[in-house]
C-alpha atoms as a printed R data frame, in Angstrom:
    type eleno elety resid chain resno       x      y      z
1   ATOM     1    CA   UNK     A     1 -56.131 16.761 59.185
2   ATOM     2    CA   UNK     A     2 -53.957 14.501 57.726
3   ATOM     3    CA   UNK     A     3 -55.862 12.630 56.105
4   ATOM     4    CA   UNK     A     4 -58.075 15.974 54.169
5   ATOM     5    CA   UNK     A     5 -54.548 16.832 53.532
6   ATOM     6    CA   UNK     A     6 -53.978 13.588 51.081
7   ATOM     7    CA   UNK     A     7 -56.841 14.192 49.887
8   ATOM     8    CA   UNK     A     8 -56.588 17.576 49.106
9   ATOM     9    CA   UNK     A     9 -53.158 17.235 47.792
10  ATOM    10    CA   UNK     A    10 -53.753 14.301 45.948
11  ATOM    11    CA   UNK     A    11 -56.964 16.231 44.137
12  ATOM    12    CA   UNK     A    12 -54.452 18.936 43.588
13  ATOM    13    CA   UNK     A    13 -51.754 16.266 41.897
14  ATOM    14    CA   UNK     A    14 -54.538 14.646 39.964
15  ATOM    15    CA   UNK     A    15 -56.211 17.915 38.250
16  ATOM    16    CA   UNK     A    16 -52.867 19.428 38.058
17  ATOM    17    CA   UNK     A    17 -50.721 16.710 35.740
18  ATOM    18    CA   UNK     A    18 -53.859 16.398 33.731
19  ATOM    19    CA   UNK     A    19 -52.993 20.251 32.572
20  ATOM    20    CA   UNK     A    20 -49.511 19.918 31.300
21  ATOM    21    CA   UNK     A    21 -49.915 17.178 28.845
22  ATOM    22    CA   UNK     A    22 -53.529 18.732 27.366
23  ATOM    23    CA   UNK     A    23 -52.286 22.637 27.506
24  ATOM    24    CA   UNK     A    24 -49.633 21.725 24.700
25  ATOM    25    CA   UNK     A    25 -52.509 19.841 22.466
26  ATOM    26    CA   UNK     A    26 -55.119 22.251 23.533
27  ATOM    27    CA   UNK     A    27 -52.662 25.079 22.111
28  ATOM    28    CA   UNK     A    28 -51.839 23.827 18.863
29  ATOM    29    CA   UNK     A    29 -55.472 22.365 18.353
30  ATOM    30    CA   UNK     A    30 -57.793 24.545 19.631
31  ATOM    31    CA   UNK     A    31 -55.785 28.062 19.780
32  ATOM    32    CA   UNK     A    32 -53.996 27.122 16.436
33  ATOM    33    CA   UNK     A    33 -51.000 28.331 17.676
34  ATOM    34    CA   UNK     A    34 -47.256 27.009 17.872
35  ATOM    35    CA   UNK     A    35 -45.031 26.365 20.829
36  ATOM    36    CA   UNK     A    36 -44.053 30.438 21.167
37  ATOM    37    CA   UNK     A    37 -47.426 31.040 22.398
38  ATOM    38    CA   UNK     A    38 -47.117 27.619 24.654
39  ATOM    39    CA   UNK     A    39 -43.906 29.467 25.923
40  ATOM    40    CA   UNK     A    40 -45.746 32.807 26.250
41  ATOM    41    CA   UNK     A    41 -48.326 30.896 28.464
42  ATOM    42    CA   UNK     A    42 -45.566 28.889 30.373
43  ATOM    43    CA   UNK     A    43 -44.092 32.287 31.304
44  ATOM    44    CA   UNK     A    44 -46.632 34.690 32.444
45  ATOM    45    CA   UNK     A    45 -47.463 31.403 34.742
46  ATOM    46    CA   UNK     A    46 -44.191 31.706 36.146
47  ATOM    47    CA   UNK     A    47 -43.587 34.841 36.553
48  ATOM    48    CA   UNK     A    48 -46.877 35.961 37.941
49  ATOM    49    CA   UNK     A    49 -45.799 32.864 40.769
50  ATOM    50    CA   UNK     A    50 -43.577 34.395 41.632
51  ATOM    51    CA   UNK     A    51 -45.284 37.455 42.194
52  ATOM    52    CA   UNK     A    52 -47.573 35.419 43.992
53  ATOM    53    CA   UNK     A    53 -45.008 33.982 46.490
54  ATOM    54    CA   UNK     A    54 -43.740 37.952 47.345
55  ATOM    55    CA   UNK     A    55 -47.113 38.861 47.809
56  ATOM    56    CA   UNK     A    56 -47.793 35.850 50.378
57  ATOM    57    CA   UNK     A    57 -44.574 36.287 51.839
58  ATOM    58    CA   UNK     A    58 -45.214 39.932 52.395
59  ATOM    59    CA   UNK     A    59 -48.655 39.730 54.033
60  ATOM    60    CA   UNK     A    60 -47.449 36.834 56.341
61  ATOM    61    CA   UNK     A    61 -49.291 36.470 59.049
62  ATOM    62    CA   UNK     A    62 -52.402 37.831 57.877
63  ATOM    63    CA   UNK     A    63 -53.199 35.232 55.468
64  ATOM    64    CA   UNK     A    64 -54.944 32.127 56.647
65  ATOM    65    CA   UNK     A    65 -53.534 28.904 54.972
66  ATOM    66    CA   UNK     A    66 -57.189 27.386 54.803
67  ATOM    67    CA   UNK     A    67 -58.263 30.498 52.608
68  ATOM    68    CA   UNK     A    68 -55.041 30.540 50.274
69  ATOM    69    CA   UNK     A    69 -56.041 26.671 49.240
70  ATOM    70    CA   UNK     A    70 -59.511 27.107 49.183
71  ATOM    71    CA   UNK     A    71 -60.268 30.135 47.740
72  ATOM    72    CA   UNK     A    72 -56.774 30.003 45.792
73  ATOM    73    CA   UNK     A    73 -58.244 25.988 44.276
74  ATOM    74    CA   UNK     A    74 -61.499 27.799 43.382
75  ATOM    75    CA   UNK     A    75 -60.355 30.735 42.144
76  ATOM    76    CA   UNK     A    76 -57.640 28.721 39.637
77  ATOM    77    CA   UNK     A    77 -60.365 26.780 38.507
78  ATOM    78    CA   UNK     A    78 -62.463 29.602 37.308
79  ATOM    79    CA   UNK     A    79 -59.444 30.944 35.726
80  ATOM    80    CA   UNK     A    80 -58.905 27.817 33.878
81  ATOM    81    CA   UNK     A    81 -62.308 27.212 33.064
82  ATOM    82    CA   UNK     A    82 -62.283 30.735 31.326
83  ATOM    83    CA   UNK     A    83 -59.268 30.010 29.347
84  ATOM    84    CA   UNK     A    84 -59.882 26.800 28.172
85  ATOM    85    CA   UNK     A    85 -63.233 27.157 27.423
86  ATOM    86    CA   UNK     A    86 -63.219 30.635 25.814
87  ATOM    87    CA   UNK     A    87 -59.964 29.981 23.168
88  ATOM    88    CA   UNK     A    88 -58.117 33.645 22.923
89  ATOM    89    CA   UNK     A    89 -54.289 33.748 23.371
90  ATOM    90    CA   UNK     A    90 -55.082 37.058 25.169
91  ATOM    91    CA   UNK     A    91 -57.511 35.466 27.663
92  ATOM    92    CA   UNK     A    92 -54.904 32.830 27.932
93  ATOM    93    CA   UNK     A    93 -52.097 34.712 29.182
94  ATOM    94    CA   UNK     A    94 -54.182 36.668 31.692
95  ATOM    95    CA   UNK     A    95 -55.785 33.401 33.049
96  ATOM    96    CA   UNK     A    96 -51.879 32.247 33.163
97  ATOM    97    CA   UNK     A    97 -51.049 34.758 35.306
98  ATOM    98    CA   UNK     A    98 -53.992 34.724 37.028
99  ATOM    99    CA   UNK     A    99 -53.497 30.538 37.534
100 ATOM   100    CA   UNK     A   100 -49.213 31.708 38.612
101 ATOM   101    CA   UNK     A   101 -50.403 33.941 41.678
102 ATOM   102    CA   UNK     A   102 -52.917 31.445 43.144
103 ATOM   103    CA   UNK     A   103 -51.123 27.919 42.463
104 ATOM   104    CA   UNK     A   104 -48.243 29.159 44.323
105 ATOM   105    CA   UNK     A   105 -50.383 30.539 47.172
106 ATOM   106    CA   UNK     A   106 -52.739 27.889 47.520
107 ATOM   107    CA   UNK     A   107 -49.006 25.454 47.933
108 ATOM   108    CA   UNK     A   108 -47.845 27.700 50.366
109 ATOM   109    CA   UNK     A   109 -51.155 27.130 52.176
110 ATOM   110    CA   UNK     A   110 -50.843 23.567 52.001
111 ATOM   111    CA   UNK     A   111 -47.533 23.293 53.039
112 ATOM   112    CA   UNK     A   112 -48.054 25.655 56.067
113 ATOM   113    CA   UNK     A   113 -50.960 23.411 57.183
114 ATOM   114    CA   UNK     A   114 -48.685 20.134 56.704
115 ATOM   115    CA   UNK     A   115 -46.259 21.684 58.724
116 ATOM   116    CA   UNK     A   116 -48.705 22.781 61.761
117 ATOM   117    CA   UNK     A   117 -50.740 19.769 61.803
118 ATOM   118    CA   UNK     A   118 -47.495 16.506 62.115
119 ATOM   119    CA   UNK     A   119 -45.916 16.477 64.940
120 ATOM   120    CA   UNK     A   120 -42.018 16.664 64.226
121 ATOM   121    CA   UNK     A   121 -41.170 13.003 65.120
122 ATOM   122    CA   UNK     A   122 -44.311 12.304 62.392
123 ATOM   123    CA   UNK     A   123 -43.308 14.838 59.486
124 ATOM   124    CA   UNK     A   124 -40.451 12.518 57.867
125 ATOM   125    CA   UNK     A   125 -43.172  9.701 57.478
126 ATOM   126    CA   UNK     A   126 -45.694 11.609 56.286
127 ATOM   127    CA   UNK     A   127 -44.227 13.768 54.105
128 ATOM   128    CA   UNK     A   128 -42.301 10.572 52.910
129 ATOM   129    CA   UNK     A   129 -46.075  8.933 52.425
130 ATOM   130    CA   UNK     A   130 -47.793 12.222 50.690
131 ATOM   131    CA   UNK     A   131 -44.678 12.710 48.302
132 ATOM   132    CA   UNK     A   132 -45.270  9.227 47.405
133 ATOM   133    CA   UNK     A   133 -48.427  9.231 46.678
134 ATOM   134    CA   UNK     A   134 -48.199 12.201 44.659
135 ATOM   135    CA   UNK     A   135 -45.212 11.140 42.536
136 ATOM   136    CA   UNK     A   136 -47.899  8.237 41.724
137 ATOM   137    CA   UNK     A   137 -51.031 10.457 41.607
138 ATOM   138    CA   UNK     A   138 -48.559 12.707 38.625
139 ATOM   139    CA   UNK     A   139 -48.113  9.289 37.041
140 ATOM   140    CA   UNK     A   140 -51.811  8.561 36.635
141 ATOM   141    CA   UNK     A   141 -53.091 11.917 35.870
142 ATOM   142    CA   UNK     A   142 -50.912 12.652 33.248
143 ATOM   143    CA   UNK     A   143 -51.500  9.189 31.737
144 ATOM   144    CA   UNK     A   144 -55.232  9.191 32.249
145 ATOM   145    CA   UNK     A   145 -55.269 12.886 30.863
146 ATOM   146    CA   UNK     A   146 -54.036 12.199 27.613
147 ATOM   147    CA   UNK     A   147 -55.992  8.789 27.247
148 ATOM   148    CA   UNK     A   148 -59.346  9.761 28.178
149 ATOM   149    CA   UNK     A   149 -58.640 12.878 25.834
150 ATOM   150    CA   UNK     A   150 -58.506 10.672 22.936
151 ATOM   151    CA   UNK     A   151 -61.804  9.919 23.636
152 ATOM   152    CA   UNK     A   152 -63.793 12.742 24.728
153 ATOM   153    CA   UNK     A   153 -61.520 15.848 23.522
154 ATOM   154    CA   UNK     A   154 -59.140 17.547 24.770
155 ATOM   155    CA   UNK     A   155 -61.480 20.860 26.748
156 ATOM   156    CA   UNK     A   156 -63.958 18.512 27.827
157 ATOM   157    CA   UNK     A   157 -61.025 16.167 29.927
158 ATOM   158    CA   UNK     A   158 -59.370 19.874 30.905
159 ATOM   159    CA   UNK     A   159 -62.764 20.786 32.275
160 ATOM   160    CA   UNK     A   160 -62.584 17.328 34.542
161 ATOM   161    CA   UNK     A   161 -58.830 18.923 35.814
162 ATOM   162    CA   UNK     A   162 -60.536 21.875 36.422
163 ATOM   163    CA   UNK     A   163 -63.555 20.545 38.120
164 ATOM   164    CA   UNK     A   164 -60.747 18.395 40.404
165 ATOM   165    CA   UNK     A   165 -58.951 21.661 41.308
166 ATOM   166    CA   UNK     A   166 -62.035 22.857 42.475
167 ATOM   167    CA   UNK     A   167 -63.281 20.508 44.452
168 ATOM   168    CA   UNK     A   168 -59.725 20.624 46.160
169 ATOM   169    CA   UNK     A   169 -61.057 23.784 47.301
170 ATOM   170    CA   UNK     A   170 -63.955 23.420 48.767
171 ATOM   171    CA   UNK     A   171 -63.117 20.369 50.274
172 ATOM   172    CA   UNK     A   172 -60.633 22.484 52.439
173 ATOM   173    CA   UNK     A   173 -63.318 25.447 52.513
174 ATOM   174    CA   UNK     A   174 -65.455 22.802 54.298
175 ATOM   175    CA   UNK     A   175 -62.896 20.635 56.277
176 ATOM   176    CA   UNK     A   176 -61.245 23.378 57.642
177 ATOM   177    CA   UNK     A   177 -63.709 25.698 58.761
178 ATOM   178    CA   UNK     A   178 -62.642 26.238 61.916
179 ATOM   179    CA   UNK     A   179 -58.813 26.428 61.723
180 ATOM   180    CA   UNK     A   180 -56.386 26.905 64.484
181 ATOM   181    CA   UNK     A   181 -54.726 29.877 64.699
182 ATOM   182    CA   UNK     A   182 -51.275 28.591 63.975
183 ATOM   183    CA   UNK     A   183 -52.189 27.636 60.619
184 ATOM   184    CA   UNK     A   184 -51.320 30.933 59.922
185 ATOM   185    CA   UNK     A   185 -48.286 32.060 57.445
């Protein structure tokens, strides 16, 4: 468990710092819009988080943490997909919000199954380990984001994050298919 949870997490980090150095070129070069918009985007994400965290918190235990990464990772994909590929600020901003409700629900899902799965004389080192290797895994997708960008464009490497946000998903769709009961908000 630990170990799809690295990887998982680590497919997350990867896909996910690759975003926030593209969006801003991807809005003033393929939108053709200025930072408002960027802001506009930036906010609908947050706030529609937020709606996502009341709305997890609120169904509790009803939600499975396996299905809030996996179908959360697959369904922010799509969503991303859609706006990047498809340039409207409208389509944007719903994606945004769309992207807000499940990021936050698929790291509440990953967090609950961290939490289950280490044993409390464990979690210290492991959580230690996985915030390491995610501070590292930011590092190297942001950098690789923006170089490989230069290359092949700036949607094409934002379909790659997308494609690695995805695959999050289904990786925990797959590895988790039969999930204990505790992993349950």
């Amino acid at each position: 468990t630990v170990a799809v949870l690295f990887v998982v997490f680590g497919l997350m980090t990867l896909g996910g710092t690759m975003f926030d150095p593209l969006t801003v070129a991807w809005v003033r070069d393929v939108l053709g819009e200025g930072p408002e918009v960027f802001a506009w985007i930036l906010t609908v994400h947050a706030a529609s988080g937020i709606v996502g965290s009341l709305f997890v918190g609120a169904l509790g235990p009803r939600l499975a943490a396996r299905d809030l990464i996996g179908w959360g990772s697959l369904v922010a994909a799509a969503a991303l997909a859609l706006r990047y590929n498809l340039p409207s600020v409208a389509l944007a901003l719903a994606m945004s919000a769309v992207v807000g409700f499940t990021s936050v629900a698929s790291s509440i899902g990953a967090e609950t199954i961290a939490m289950h799965s280490v044993r409390d004389e464990f979690r210290g080192r492991v959580f230690g380990s996985l915030n390491a290797t995610l501070g590292l895994l930011s590092l190297a997708g942001a950098a690789a984001g923006g170089i490989v960008a230069e290359v092949v464009g700036i949607v094409p490497m934002l379909n790659v994050a997308c494609a690695l946000t995805a695959l999050a998903g289904l990786v925990v769709l797959r590895a988790f298919a039969r999930q204990p009961s505790s992993w349950r908000m």
